[in-house]
Coordinates of N, CA, C and O in Angstrom, one line a residue:
X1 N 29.1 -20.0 -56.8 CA 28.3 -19.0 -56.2 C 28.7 -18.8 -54.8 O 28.8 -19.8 -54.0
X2 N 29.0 -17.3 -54.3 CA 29.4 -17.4 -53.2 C 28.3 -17.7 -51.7 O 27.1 -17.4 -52.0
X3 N 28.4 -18.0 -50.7 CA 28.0 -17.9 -50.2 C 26.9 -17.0 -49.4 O 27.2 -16.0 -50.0
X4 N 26.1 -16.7 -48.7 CA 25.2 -15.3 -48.3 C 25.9 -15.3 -46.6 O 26.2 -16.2 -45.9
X5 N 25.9 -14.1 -46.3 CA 26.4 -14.1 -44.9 C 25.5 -15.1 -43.9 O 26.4 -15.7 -43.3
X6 N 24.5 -15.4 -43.5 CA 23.6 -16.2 -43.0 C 23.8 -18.2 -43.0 O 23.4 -19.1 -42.3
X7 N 24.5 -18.1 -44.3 CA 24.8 -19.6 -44.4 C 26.4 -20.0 -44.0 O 26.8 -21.1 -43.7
X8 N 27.3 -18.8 -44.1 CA 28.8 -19.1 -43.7 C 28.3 -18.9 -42.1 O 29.0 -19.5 -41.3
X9 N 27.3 -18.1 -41.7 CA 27.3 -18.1 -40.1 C 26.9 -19.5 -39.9 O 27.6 -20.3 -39.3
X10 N 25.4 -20.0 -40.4 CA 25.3 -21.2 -39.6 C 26.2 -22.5 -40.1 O 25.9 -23.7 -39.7
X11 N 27.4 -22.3 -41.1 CA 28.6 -23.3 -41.4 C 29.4 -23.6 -39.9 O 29.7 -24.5 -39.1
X12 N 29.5 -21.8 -40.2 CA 30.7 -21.3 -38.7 C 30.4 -22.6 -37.6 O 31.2 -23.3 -37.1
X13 N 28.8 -22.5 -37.4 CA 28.6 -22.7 -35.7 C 28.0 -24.4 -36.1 O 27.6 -24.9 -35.1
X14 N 27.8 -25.2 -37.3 CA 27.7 -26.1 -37.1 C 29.4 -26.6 -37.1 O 29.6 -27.8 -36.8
X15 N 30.2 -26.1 -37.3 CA 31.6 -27.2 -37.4 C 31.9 -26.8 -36.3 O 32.9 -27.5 -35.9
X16 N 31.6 -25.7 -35.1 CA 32.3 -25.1 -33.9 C 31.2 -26.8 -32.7 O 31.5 -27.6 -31.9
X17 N 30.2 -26.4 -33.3 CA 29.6 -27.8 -32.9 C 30.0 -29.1 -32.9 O 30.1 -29.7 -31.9
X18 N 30.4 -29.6 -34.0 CA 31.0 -30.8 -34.2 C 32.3 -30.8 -33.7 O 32.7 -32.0 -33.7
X19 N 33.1 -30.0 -33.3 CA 34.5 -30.0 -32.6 C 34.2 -29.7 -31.5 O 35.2 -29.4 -30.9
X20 N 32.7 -29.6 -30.5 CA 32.8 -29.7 -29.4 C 33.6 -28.2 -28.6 O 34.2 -28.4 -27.5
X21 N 33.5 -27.1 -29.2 CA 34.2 -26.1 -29.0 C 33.0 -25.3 -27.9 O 31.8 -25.4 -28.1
X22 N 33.3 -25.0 -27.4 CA 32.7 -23.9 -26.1 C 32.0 -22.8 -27.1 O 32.6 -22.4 -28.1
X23 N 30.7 -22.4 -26.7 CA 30.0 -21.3 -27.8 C 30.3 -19.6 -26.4 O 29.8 -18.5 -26.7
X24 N 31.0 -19.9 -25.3 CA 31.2 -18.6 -24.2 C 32.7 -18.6 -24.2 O 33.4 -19.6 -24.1
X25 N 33.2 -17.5 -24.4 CA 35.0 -17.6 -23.9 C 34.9 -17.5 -22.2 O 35.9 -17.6 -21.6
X26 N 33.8 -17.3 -21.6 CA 33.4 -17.5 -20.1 C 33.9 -18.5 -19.8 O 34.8 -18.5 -18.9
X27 N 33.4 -20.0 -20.5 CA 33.8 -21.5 -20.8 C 35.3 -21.6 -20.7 O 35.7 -22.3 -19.8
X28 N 35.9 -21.2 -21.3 CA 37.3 -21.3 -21.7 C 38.4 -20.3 -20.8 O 39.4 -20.8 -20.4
X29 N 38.2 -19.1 -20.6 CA 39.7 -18.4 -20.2 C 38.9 -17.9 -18.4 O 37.9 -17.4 -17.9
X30 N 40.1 -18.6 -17.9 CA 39.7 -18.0 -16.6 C 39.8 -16.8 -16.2 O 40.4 -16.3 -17.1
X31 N 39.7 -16.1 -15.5 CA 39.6 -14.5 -14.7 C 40.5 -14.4 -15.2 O 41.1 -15.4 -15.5
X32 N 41.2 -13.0 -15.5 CA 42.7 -12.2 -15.6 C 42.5 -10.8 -15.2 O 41.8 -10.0 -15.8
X33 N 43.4 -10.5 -13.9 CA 43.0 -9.0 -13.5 C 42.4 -8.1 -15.0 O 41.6 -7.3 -14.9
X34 N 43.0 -8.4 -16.1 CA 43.0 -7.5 -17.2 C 41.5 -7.3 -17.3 O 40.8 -6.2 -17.2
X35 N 41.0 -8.6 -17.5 CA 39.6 -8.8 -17.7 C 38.7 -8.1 -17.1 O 38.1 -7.2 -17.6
X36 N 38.6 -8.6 -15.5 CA 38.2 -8.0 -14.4 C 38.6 -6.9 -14.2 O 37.6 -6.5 -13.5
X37 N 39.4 -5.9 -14.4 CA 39.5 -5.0 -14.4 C 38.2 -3.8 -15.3 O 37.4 -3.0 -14.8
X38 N 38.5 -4.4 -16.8 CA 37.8 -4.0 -17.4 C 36.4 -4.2 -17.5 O 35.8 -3.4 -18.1
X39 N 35.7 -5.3 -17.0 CA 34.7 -5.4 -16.4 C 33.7 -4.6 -15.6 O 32.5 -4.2 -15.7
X40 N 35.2 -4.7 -14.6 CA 34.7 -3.6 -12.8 C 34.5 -2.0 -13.6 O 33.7 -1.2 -13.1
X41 N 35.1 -1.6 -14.9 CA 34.8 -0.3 -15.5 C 33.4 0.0 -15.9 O 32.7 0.9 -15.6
X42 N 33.3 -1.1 -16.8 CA 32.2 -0.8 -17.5 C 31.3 -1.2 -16.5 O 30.3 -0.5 -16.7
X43 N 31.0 -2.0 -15.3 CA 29.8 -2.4 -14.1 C 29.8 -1.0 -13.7 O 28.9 -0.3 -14.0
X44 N 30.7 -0.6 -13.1 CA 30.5 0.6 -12.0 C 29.9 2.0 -13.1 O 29.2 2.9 -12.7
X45 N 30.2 1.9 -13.9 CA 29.9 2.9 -14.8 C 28.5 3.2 -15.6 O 28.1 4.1 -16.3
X46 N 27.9 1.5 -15.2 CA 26.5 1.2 -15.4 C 26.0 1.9 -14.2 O 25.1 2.8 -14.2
X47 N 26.6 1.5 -13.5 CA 25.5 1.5 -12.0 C 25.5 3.1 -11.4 O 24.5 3.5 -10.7
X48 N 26.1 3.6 -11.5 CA 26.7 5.0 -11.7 C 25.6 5.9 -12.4 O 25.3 7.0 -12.1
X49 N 25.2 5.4 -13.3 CA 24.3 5.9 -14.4 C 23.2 5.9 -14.0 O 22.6 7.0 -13.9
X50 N 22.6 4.7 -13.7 CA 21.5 4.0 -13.2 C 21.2 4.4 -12.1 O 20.3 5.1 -12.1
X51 N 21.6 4.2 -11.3 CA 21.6 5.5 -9.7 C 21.6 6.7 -10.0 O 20.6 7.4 -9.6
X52 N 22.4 7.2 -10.4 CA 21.6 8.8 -10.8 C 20.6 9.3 -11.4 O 20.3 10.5 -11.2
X53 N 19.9 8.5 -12.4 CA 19.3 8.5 -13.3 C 18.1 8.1 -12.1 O 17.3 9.1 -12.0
X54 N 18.0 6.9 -11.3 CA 17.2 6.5 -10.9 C 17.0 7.2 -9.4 O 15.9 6.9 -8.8
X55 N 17.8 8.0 -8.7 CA 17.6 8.9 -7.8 C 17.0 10.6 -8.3 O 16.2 11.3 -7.7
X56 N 17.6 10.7 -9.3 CA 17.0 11.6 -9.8 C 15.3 11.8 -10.1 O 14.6 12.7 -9.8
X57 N 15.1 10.9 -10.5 CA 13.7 10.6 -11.1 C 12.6 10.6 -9.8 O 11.6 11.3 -9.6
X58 N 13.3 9.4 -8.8 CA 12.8 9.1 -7.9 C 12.2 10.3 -6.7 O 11.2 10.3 -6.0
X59 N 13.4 11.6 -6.7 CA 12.9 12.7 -5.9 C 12.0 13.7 -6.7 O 11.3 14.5 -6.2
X60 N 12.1 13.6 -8.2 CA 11.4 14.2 -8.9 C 9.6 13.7 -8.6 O 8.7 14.4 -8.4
X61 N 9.6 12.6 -8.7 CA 7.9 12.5 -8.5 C 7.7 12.1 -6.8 O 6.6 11.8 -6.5
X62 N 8.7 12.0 -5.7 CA 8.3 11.3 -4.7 C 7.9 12.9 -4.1 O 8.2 13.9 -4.7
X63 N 7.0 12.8 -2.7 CA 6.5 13.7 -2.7 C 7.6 14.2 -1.2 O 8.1 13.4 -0.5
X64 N 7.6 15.8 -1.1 CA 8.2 16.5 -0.3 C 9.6 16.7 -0.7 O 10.0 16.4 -1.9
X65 N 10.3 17.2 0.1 CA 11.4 17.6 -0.6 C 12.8 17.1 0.0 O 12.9 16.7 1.1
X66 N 14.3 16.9 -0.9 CA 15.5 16.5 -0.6 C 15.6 16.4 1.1 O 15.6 15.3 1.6
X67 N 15.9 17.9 2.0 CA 16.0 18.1 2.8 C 15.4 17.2 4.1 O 15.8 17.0 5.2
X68 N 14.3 16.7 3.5 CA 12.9 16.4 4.3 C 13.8 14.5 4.6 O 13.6 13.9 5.6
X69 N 14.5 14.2 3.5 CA 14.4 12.7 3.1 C 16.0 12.4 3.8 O 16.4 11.3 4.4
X70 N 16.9 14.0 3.7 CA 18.1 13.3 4.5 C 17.6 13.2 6.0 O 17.7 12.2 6.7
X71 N 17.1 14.4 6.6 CA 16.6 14.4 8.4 C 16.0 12.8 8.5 O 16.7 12.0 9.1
X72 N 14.9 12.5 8.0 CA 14.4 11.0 7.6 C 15.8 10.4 8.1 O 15.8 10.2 9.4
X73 N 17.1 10.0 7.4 CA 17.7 9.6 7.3 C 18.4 9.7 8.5 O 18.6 8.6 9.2
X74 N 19.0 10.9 8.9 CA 19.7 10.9 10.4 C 18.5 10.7 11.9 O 18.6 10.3 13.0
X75 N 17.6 10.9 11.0 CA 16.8 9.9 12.1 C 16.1 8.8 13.0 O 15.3 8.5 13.9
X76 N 17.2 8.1 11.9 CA 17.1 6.5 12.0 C 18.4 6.2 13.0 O 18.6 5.1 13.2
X77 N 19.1 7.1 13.5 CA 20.2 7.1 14.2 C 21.4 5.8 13.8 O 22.0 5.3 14.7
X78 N 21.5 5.5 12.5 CA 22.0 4.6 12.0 C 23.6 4.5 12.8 O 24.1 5.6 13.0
X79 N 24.4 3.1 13.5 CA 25.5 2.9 13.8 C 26.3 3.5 12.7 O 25.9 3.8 11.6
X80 N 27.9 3.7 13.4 CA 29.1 4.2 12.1 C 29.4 2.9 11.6 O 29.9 2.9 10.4
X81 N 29.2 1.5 12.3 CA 29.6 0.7 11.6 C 28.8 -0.2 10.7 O 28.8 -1.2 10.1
X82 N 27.7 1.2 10.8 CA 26.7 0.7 9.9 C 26.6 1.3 8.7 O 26.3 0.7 7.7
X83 N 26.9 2.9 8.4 CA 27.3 4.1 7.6 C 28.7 4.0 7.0 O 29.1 4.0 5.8
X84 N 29.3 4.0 8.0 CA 30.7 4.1 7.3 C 30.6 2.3 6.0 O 30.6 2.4 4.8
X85 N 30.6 1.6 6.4 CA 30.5 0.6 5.1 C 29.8 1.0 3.8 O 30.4 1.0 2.7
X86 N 28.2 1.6 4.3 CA 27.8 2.0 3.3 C 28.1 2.7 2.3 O 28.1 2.5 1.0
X87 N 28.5 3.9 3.1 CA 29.3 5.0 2.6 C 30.6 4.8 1.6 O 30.7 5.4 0.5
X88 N 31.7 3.6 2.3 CA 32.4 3.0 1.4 C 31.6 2.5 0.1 O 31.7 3.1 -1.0
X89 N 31.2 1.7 0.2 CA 30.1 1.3 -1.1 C 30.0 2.0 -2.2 O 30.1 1.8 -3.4
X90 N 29.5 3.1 -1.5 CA 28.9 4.2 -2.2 C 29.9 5.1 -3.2 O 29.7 5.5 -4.4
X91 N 31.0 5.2 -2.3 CA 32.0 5.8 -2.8 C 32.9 5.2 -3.6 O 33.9 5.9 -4.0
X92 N 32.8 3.8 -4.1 CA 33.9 2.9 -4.3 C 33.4 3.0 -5.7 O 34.5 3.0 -6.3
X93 N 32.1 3.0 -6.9 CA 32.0 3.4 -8.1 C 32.8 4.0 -8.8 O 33.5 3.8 -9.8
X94 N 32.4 5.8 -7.6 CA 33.1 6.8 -7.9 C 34.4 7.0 -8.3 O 34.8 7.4 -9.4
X95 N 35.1 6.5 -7.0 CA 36.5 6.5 -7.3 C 37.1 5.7 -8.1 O 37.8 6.2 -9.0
X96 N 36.8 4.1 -8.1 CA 37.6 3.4 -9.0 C 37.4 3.4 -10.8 O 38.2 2.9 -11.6
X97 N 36.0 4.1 -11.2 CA 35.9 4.1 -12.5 C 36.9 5.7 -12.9 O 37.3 5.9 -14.1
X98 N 37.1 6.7 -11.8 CA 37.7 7.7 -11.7 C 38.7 7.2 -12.5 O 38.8 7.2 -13.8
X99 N 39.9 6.6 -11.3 CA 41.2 6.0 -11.5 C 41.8 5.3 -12.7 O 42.7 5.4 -13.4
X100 N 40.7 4.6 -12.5 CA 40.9 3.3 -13.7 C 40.1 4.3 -15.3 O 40.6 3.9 -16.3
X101 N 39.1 5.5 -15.4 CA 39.7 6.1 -16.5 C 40.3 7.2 -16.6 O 39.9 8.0 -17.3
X102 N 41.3 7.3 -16.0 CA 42.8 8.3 -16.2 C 43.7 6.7 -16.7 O 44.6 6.9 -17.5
X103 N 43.6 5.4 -16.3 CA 44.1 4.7 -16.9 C 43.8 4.6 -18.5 O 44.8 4.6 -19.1
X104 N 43.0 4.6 -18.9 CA 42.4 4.6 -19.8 C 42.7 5.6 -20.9 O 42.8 5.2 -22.0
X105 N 42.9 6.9 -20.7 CA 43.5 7.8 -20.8 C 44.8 7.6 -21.5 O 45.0 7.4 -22.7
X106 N 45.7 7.6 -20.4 CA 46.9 6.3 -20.5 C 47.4 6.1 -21.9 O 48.4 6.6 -22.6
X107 N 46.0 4.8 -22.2 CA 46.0 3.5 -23.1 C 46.1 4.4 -24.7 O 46.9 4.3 -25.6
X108 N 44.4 5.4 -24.4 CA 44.7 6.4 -25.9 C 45.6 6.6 -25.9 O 46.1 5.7 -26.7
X109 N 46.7 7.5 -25.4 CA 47.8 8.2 -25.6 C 48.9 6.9 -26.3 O 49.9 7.2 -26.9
X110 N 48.5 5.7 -26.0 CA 49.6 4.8 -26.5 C 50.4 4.3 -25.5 O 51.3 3.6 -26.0
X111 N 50.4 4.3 -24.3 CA 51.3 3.7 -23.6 C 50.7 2.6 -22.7 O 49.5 2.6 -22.8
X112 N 51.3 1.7 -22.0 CA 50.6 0.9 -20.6 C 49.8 -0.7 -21.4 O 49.0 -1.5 -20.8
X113 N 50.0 -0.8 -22.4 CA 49.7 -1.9 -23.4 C 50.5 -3.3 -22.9 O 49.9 -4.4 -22.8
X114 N 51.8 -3.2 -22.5 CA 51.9 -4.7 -21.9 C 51.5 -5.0 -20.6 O 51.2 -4.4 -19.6
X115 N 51.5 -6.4 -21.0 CA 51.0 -7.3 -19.7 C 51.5 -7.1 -18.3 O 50.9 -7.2 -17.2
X116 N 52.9 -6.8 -18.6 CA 53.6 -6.8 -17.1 C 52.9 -5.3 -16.3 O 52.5 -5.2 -15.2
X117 N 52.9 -4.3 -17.5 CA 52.2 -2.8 -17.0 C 50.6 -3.0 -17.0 O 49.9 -2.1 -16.6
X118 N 50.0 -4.0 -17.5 CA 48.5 -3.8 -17.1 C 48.5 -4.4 -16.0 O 47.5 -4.1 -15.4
X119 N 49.4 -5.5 -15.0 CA 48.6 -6.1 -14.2 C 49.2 -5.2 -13.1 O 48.7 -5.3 -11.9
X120 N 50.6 -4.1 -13.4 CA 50.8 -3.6 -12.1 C 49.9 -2.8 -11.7 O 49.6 -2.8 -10.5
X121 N 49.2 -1.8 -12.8 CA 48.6 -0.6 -12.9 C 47.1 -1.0 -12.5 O 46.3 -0.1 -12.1
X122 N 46.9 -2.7 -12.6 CA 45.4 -2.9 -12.5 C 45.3 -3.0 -10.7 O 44.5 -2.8 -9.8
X123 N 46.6 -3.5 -10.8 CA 46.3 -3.9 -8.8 C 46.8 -3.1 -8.2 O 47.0 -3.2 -7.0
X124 N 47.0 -1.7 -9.1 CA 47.8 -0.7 -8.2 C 46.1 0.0 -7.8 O 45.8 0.3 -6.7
X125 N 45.1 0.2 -8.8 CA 43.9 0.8 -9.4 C 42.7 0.2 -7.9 O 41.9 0.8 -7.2
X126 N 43.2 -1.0 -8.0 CA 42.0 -1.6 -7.0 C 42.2 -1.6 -6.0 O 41.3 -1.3 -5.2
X127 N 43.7 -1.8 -5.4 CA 43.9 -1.4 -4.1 C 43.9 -0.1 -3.2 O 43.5 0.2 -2.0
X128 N 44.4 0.6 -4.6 CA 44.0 2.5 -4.1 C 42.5 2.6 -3.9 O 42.1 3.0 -2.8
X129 N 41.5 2.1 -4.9 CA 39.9 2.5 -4.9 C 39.9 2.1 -4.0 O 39.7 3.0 -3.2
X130 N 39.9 0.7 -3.3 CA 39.3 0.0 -2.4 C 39.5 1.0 -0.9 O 38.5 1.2 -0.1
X131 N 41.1 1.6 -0.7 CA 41.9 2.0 0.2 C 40.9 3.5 0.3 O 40.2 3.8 1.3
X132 N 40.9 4.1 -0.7 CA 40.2 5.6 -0.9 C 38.8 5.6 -0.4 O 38.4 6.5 0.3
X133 N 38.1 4.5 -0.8 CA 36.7 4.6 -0.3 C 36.5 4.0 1.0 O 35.5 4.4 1.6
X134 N 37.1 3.2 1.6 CA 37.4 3.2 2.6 C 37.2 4.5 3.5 O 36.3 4.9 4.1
X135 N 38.5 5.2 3.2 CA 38.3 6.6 4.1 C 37.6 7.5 3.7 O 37.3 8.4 4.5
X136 N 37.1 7.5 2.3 CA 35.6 8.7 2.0 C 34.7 8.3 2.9 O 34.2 9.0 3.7
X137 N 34.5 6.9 2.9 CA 33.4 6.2 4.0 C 33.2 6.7 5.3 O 32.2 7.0 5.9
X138 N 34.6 6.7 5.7 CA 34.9 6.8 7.1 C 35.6 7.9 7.9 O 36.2 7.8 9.0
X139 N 35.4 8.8 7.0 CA 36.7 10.1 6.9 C 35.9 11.0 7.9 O 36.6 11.6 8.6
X140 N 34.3 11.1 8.2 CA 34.0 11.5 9.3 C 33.6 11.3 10.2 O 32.8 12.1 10.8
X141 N 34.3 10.0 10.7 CA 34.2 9.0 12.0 C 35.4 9.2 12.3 O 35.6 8.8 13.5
X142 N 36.8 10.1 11.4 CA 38.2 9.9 12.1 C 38.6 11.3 12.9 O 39.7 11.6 13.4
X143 N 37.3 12.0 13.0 CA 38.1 13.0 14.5 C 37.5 13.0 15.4 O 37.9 13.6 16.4

């Protein structure tokens, strides 16, 4: 009699037990841009969500209006070296889930699958985002 799916699982994880095997591949493989890469996609693309979602909402029941909340804001006479970071920050979602999916893109189409082309394309990906939001940050502190 064959087995029920429920009893080959808890087979699975009592012999992964008895050999002392790691139950996280966290445990086992360290960082690989690959990884991290694909990580940084799917985070930013949370948070992305979740901020708009959660700004949206937020001016929908707060009281008075958009206009009212940026003046608020230039009126805190915030430093540039206090804005321009932010601003990077802010901009760095944007761009690098941008970048990194036209890579992605890429991958459907079938190409950019070896390792030597994921790790160029991954630190080509992070250096540009990093570089780009940089100057969205700060692009109007440069005249």
């Amino acid at each position: 009699m064959a087995l029920s799916a429920h009893e080959q699982m808890k087979e699975f994880w009592v012999k992964n037990q008895e050999l002392k095997r790691p139950s996280s591949p966290w445990l086992v493989y360290k960082p690989h841009i690959y990884m991290m890469t694909s990580l940084t996609h799917r985070t930013t693309g949370i948070i992305m969500g979740t901020v708009l979602y959660g700004i949206a909402i937020g001016l929908f029941v707060a009281p008075g209006h958009f206009p009212e909340y940026i003046e608020a804001v230039k009126e805190l006479q915030l430093s540039p070296w206090i804005l321009g970071p932010l601003k990077s920050a802010c901009a760095f979602p944007l761009i690098y889930h941008y970048i990194n999916g036209i890579r992605h893109l890429v991958w459907d189409a079938g190409y950019g699958f070896e390792l030597s082309t994921q790790f160029k394309t991954g630190s080509t990906i992070i250096v540009t985002a990093v570089a780009l939001s940089i100057l969205a940050g700060t692009a109007s502190y440069l005249s």
